[in-house]
CSV table of N, CA and C in Angstrom, one decimal:
chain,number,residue,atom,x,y,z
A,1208,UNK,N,-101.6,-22.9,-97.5
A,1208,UNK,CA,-100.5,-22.5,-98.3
A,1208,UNK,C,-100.7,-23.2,-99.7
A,1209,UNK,N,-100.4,-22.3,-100.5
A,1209,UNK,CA,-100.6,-23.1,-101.7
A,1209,UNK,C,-99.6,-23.3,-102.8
A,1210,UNK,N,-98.4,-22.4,-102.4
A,1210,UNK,CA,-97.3,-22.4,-103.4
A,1210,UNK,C,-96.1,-21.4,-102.0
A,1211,UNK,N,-95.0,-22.3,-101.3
A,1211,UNK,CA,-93.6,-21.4,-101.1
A,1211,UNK,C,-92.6,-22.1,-101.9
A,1212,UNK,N,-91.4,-21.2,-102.2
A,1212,UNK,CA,-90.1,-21.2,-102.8
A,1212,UNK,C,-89.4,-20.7,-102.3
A,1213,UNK,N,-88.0,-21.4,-101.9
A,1213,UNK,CA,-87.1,-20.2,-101.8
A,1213,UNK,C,-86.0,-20.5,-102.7
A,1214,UNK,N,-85.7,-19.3,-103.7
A,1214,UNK,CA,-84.4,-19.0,-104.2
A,1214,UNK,C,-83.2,-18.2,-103.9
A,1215,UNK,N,-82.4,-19.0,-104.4
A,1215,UNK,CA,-80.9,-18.5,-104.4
A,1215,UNK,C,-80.0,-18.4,-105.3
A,1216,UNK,N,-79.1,-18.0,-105.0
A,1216,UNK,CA,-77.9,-17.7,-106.5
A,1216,UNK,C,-77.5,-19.0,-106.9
A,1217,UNK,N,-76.9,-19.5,-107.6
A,1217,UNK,CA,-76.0,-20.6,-107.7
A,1217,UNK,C,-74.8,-20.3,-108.2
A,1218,UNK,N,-73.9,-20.8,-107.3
A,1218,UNK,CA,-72.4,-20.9,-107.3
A,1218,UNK,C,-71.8,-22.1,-107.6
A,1219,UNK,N,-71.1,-22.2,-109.2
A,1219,UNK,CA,-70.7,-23.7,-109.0
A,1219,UNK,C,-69.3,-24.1,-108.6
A,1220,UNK,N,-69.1,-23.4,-107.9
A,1220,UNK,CA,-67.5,-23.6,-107.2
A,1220,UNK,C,-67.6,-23.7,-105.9
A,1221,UNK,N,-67.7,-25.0,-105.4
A,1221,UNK,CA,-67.3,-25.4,-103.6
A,1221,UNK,C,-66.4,-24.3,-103.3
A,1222,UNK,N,-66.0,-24.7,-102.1
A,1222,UNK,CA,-64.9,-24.0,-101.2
A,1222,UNK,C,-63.2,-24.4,-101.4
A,1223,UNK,N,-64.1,-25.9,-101.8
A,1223,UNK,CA,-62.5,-26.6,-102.3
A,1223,UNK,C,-61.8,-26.5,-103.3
A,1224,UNK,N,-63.3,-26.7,-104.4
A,1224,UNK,CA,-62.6,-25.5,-105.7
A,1224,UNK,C,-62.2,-24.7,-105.2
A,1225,UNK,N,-62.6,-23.6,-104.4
A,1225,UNK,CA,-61.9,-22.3,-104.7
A,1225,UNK,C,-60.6,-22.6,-103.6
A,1226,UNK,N,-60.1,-23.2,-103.2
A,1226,UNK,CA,-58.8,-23.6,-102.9
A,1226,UNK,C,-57.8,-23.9,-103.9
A,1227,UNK,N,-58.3,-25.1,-104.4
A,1227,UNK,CA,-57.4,-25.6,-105.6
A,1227,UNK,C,-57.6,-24.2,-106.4
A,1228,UNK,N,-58.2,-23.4,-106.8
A,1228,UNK,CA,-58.3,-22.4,-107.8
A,1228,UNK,C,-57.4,-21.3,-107.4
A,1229,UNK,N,-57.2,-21.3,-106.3
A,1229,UNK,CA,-57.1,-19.8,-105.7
A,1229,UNK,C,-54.9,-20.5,-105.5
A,1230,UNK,N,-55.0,-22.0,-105.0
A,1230,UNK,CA,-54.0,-22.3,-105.3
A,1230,UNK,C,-53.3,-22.4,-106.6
A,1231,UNK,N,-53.5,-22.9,-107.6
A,1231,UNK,CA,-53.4,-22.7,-108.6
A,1231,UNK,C,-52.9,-21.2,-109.5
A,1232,UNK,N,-53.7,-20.8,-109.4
A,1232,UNK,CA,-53.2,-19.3,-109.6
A,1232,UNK,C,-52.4,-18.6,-108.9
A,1233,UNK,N,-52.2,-19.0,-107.4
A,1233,UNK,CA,-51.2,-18.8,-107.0
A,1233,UNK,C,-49.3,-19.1,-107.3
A,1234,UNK,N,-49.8,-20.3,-107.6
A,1234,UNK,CA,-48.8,-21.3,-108.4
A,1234,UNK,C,-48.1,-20.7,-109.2
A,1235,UNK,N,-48.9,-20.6,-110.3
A,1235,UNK,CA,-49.0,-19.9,-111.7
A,1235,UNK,C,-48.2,-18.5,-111.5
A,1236,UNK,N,-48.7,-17.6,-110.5
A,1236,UNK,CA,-48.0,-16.1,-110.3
A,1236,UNK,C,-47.4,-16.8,-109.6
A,1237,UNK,N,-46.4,-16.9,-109.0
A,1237,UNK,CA,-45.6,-16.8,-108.2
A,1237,UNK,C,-43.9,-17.4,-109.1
A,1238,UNK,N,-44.6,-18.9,-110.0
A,1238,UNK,CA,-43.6,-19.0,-110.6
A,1238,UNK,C,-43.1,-18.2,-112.3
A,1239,UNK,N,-44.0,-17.9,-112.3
A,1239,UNK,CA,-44.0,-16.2,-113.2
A,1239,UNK,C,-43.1,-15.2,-112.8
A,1240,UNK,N,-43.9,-15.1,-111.6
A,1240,UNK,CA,-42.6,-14.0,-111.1
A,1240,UNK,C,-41.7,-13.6,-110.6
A,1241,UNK,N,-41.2,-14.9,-110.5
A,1241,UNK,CA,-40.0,-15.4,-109.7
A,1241,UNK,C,-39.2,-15.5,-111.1
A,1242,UNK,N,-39.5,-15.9,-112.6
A,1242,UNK,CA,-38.6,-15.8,-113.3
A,1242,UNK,C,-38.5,-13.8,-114.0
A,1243,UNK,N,-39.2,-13.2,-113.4
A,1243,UNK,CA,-39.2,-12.2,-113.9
A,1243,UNK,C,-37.8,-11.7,-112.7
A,1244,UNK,N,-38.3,-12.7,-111.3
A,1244,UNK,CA,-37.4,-12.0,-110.4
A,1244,UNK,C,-35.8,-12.4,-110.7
A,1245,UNK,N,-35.5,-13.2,-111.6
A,1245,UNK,CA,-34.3,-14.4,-111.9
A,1245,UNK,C,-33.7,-13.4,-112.7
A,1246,UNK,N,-34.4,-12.2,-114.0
A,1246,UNK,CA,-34.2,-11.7,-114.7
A,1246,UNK,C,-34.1,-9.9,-114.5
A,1247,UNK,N,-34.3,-10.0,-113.1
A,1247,UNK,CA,-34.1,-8.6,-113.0
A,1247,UNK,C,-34.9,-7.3,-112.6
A,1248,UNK,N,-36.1,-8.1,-112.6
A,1248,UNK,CA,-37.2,-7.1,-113.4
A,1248,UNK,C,-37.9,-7.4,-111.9
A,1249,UNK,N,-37.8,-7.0,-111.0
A,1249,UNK,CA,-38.0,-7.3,-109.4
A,1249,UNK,C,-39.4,-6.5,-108.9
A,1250,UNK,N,-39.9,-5.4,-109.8
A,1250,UNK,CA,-41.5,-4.3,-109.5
A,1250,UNK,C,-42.4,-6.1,-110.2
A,1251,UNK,N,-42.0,-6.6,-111.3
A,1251,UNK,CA,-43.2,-6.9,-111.7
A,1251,UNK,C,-43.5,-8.4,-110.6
A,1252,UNK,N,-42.8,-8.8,-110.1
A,1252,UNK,CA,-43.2,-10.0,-109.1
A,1252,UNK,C,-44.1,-9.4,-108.4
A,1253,UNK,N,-44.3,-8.2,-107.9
A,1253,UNK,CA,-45.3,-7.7,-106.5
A,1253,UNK,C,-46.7,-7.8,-107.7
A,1254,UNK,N,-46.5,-7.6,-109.1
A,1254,UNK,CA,-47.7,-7.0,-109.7
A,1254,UNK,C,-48.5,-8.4,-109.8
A,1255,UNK,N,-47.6,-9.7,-109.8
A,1255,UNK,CA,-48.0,-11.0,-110.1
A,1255,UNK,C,-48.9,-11.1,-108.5
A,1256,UNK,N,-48.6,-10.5,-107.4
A,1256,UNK,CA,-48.9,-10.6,-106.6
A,1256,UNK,C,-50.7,-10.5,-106.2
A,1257,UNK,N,-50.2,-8.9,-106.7
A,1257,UNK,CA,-51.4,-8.1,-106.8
A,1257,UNK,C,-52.8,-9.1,-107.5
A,1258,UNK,N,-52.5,-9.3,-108.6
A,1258,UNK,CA,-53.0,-10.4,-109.5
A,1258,UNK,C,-54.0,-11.2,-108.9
A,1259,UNK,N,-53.2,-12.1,-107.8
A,1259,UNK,CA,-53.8,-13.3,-107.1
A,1259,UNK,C,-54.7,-12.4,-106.0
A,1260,UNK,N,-54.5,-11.5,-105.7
A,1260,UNK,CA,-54.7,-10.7,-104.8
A,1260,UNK,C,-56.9,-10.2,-104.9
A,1261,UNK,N,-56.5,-9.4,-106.3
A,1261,UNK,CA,-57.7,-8.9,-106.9
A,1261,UNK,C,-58.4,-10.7,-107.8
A,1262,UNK,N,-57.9,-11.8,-107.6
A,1262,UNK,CA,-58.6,-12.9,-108.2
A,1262,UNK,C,-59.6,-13.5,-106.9
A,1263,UNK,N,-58.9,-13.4,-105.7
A,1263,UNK,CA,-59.4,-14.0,-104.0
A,1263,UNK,C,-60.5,-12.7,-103.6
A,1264,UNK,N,-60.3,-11.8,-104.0
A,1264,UNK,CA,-60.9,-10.7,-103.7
A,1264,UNK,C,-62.6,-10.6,-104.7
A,1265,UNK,N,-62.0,-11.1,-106.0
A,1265,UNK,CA,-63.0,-11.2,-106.9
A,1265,UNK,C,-64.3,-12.5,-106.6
A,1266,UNK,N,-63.7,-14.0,-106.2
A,1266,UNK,CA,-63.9,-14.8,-105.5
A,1266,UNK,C,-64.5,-14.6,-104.0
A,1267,UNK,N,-64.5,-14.2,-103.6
A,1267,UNK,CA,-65.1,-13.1,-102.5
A,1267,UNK,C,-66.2,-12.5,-102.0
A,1268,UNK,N,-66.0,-11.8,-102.7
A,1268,UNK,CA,-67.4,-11.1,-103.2
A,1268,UNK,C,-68.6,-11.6,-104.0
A,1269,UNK,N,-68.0,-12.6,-104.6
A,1269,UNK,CA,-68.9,-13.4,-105.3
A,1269,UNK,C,-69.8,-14.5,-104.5
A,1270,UNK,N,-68.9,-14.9,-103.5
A,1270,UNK,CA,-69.7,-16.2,-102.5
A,1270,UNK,C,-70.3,-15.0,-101.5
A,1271,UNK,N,-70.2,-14.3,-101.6
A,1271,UNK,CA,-70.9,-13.2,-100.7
A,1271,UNK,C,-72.1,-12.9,-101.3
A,1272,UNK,N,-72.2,-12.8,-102.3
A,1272,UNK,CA,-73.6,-12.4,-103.0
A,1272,UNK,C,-74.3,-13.7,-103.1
A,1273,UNK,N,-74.0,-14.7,-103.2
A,1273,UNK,CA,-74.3,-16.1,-103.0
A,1273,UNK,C,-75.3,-16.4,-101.9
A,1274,UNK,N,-74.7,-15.2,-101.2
A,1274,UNK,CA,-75.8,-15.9,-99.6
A,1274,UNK,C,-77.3,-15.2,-99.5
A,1275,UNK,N,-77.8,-14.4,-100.5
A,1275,UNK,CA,-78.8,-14.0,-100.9
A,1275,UNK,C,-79.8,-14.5,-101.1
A,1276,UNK,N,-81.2,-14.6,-100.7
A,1276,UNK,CA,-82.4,-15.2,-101.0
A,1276,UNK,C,-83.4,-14.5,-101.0
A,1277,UNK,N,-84.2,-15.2,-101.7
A,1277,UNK,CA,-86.0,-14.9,-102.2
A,1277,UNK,C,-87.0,-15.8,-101.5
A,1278,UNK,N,-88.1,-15.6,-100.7
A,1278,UNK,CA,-88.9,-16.5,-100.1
A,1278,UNK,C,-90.1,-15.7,-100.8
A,1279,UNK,N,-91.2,-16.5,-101.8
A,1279,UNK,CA,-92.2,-16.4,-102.2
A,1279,UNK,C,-93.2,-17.6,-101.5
A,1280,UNK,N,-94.3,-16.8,-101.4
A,1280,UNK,CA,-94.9,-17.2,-100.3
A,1280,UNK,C,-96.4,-17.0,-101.1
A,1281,UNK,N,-97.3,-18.3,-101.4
A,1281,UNK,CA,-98.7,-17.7,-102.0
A,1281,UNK,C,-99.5,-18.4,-101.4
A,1282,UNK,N,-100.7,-17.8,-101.2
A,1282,UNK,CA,-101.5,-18.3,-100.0
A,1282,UNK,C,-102.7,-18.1,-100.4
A,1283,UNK,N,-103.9,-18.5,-100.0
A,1283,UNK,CA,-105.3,-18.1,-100.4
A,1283,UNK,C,-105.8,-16.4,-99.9
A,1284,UNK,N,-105.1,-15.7,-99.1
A,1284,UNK,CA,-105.2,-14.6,-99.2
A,1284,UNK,C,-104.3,-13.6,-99.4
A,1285,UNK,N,-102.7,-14.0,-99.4
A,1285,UNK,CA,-101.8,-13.0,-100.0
A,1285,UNK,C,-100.8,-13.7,-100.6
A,1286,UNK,N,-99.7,-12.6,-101.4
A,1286,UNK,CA,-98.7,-13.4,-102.0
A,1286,UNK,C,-97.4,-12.3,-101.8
A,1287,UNK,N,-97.0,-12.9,-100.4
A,1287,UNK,CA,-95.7,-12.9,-99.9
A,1287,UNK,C,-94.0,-12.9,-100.8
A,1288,UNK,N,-93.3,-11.5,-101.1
A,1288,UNK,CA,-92.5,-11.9,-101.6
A,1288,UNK,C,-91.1,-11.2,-100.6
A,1289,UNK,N,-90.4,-11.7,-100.0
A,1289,UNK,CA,-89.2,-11.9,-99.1
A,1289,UNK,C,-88.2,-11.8,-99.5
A,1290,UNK,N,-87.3,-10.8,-99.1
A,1290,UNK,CA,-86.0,-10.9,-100.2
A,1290,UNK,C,-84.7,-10.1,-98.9
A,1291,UNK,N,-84.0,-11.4,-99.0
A,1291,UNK,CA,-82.9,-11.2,-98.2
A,1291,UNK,C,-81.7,-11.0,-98.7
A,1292,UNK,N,-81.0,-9.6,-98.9
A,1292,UNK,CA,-80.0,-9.6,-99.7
A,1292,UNK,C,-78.6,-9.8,-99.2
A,1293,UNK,N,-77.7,-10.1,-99.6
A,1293,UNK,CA,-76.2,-10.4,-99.0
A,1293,UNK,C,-75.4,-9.4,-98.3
A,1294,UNK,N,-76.3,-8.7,-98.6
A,1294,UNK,CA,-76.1,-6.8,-97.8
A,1294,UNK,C,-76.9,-5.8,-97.6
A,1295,UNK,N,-77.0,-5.7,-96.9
A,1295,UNK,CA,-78.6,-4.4,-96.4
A,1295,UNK,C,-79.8,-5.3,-95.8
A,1296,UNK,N,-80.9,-4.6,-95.8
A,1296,UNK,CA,-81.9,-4.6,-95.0
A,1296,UNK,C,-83.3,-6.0,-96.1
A,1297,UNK,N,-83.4,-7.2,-95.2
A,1297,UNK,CA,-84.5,-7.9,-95.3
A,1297,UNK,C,-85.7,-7.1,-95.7
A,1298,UNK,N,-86.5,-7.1,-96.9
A,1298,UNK,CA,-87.7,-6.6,-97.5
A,1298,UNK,C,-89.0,-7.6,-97.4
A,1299,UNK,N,-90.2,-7.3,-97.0
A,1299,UNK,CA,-91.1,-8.0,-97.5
A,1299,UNK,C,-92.3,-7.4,-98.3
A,1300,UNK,N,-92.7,-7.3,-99.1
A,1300,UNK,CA,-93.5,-7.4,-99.9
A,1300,UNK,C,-94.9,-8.3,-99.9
A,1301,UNK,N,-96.0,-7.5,-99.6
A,1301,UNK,CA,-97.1,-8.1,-99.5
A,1301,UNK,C,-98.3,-7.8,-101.0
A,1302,UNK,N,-98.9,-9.2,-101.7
A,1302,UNK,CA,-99.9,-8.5,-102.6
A,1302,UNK,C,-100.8,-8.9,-102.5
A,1303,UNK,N,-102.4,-8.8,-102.8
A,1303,UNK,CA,-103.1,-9.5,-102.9
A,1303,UNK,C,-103.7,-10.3,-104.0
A,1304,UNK,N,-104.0,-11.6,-104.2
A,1304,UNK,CA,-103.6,-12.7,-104.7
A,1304,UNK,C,-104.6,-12.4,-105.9
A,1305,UNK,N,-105.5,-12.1,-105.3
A,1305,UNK,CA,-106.9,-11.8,-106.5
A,1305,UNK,C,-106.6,-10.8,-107.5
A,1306,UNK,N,-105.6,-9.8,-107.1
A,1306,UNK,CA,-105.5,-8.6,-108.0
A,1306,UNK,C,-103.9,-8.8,-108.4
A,1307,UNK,N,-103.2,-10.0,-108.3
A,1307,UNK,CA,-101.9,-10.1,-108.8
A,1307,UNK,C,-102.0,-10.9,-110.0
A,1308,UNK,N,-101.1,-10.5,-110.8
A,1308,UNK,CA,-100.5,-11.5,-112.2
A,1308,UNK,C,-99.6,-11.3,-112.6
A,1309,UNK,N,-99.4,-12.7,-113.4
A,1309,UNK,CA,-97.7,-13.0,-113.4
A,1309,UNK,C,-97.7,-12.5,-115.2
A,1310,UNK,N,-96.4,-11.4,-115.0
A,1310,UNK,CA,-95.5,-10.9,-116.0
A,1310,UNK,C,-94.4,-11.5,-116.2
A,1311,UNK,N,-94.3,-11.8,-117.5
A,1311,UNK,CA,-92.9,-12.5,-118.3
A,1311,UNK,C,-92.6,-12.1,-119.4
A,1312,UNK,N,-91.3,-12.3,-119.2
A,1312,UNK,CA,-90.3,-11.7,-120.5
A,1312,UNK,C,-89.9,-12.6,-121.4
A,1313,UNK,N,-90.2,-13.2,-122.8
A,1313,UNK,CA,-89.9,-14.8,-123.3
A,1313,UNK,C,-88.7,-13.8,-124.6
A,1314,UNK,N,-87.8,-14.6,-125.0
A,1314,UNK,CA,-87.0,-14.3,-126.2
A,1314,UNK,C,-86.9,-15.5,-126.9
A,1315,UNK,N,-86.9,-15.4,-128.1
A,1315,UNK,CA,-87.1,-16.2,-129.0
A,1315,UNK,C,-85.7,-17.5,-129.0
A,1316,UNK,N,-84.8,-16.4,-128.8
A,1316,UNK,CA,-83.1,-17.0,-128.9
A,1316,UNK,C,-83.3,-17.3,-127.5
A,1317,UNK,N,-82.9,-16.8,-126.3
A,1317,UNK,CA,-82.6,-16.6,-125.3
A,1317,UNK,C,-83.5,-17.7,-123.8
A,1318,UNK,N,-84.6,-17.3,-124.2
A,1318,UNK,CA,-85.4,-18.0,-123.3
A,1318,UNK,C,-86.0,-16.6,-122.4
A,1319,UNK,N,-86.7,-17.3,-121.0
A,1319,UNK,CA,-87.2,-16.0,-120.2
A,1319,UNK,C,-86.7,-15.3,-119.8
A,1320,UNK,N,-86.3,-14.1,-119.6
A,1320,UNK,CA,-85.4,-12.9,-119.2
A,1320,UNK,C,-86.1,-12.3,-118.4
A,1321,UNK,N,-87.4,-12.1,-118.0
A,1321,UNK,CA,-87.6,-11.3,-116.7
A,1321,UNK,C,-89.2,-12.0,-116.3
A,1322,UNK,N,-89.3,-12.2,-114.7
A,1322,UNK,CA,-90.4,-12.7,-113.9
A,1322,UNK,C,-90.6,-11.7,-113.2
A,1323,UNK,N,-91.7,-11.3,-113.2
A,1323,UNK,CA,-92.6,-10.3,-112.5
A,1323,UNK,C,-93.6,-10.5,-111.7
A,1324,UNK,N,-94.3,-10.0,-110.5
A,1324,UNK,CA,-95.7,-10.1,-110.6
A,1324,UNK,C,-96.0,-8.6,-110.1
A,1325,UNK,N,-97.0,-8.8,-110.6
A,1325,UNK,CA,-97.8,-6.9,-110.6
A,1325,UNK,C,-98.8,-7.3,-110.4
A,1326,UNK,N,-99.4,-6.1,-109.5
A,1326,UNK,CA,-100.7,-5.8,-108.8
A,1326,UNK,C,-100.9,-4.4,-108.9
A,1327,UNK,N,-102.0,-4.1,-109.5
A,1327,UNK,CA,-101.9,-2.6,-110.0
A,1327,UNK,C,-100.8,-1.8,-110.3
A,1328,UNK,N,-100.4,-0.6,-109.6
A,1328,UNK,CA,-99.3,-0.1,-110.1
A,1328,UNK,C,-98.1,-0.7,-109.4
A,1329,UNK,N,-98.3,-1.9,-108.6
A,1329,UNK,CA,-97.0,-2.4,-107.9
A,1329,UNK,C,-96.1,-3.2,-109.2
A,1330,UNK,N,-95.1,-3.5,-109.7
A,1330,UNK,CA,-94.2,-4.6,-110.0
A,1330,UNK,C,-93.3,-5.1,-109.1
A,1331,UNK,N,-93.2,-6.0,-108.9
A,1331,UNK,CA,-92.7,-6.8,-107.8
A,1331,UNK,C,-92.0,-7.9,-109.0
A,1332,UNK,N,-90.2,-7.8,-109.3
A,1332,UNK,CA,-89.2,-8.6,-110.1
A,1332,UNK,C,-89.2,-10.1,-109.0
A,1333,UNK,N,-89.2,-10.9,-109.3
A,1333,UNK,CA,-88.9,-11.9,-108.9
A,1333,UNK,C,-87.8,-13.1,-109.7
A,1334,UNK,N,-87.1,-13.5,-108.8
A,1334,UNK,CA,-85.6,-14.6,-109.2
A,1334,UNK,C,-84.9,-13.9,-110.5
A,1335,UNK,N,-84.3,-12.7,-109.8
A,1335,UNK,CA,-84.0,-11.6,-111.0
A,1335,UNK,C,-82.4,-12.7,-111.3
A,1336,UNK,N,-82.0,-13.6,-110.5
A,1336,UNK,CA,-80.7,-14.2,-110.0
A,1336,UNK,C,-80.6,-15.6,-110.8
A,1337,UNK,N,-81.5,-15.7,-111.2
A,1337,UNK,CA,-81.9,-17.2,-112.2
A,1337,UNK,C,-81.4,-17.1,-113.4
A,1338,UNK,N,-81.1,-18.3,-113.5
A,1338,UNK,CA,-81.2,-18.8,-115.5
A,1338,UNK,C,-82.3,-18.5,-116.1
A,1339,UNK,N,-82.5,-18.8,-117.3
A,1339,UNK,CA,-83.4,-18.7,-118.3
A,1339,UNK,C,-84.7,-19.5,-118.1
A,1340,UNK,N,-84.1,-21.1,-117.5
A,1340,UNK,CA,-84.8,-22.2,-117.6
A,1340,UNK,C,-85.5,-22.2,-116.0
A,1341,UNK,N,-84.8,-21.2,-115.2
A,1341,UNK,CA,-85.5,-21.4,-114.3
A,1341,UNK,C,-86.3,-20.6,-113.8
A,1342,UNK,N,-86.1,-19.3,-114.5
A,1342,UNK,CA,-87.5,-18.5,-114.2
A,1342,UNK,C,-88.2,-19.1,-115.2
A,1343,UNK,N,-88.3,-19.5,-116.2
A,1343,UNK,CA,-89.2,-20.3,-116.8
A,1343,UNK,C,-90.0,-21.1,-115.8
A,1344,UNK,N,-89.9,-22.2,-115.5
A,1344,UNK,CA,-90.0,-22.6,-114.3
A,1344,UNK,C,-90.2,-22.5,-113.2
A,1345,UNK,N,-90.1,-21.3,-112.6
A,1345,UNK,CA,-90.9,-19.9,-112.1
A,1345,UNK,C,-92.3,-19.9,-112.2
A,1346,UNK,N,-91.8,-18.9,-113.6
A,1346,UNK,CA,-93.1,-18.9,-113.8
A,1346,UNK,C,-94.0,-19.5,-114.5
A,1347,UNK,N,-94.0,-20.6,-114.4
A,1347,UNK,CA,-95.0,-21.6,-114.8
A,1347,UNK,C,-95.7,-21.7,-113.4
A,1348,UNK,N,-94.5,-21.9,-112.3
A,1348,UNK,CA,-95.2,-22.6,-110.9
A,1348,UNK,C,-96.4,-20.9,-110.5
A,1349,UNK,N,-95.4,-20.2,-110.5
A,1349,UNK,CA,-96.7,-18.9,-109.5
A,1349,UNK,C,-97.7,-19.0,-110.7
A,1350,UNK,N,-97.4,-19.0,-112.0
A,1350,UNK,CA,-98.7,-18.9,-112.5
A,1350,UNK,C,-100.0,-20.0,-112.3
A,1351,UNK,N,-99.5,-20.9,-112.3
A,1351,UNK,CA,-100.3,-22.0,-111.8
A,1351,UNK,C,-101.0,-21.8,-110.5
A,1352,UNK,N,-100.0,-21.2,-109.5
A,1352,UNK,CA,-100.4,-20.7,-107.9
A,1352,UNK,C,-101.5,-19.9,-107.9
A,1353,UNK,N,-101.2,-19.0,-108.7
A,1353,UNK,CA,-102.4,-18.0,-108.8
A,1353,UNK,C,-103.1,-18.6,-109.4
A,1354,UNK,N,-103.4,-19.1,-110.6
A,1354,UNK,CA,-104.6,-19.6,-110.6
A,1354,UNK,C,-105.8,-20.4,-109.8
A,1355,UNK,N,-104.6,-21.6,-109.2
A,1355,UNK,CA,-105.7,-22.1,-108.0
A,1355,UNK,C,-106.3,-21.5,-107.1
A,1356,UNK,N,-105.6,-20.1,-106.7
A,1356,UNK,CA,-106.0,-18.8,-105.6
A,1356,UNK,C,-107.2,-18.5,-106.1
A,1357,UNK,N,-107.2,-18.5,-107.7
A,1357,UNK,CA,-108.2,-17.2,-108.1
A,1357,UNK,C,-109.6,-18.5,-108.1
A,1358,UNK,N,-109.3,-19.8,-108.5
A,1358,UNK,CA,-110.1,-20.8,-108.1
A,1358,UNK,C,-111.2,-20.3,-107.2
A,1359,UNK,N,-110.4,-20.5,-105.9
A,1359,UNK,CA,-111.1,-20.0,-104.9
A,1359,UNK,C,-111.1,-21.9,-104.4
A,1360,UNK,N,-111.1,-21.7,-103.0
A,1360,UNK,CA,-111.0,-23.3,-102.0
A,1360,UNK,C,-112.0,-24.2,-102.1
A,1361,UNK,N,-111.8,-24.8,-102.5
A,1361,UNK,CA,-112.6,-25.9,-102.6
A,1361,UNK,C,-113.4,-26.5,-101.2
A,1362,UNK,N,-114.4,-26.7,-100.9
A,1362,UNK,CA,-114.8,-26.7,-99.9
A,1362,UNK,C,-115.8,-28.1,-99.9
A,1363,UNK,N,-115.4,-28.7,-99.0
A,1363,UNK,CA,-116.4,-30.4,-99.1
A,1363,UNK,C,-117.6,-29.8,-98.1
A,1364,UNK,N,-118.5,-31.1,-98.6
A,1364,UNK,CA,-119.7,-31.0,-98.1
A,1364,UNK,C,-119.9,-32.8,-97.5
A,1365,UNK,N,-120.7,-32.6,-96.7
A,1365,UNK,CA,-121.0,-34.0,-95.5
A,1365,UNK,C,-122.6,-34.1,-96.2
């Protein structure tokens, strides 16, 4: 083996954040609408509801996508790309190592915006779910991977 990775999303909100958060906003609506309720106006408290309602729901879905991964796998004879999504069906992706190379997207302002590797007419996106700095970082590492592949094994002699 000469290069595995596995990526993920990053979520910077624990579970505890999203308690205190989810409390909080709760807080927030409730005593909202309880002065809406003080004043008469008794539809919009359920709306303050709704509110917190579509924010746990938005929160949600998000740690859900969270649980998503990439297993890149490069080896002296293939380059394995693994992709487990937060919903649907596990993919693998096989290339061969000799005829693969790493495509990148650089922006001047921005940094790297897209990691690729292609093998003839294949493109195969990789850590579409990354920062800037870290498909950079990316692709520095597979490109280096591939290189040592294309090396070829070093082989001792007695």
């Amino acid at each position: 083996m000469v290069y595995a990775v596995t990526l993920a999303p990053h979520r910077s909100l624990s579970q505890r954040g999203f308690l205190l958060v989810m409390l909080g906003v709760g807080a927030v609506s409730f005593v909202s609408g309880a002065a809406f309720l003080a004043m008469g106006a008794w539809p919009i408290f359920g709306f303050f509801g709704l509110d917190v309602l579509l924010v746990y729901l938005a929160f949600r879905a998000s740690f859900r996508s969270a649980r998503a991964r990439e297993h890149i796998l490069v080896t002296p004879s293939v380059v394995e790309v693994r992709r487990e999504p937060a919903r649907g069906r596990p993919s693998t992706t096989r290339l061969n190592p000799f005829w693969t190379r790493l495509w990148r997207e650089d922006d001047e302002d921005h940094g790297t915006l897209d990691v690729a590797l292609v093998s003839g007419p294949r493109t195969v996106p990789v850590g579409r779910f990354l920062g800037p700095e870290q498909k950079a970082a990316l692709a520095s590492d597979l490109s280096r991977a591939l290189s040592i592949v294309k090396k070829g094994v070093t082989r001792s002699t007695f």
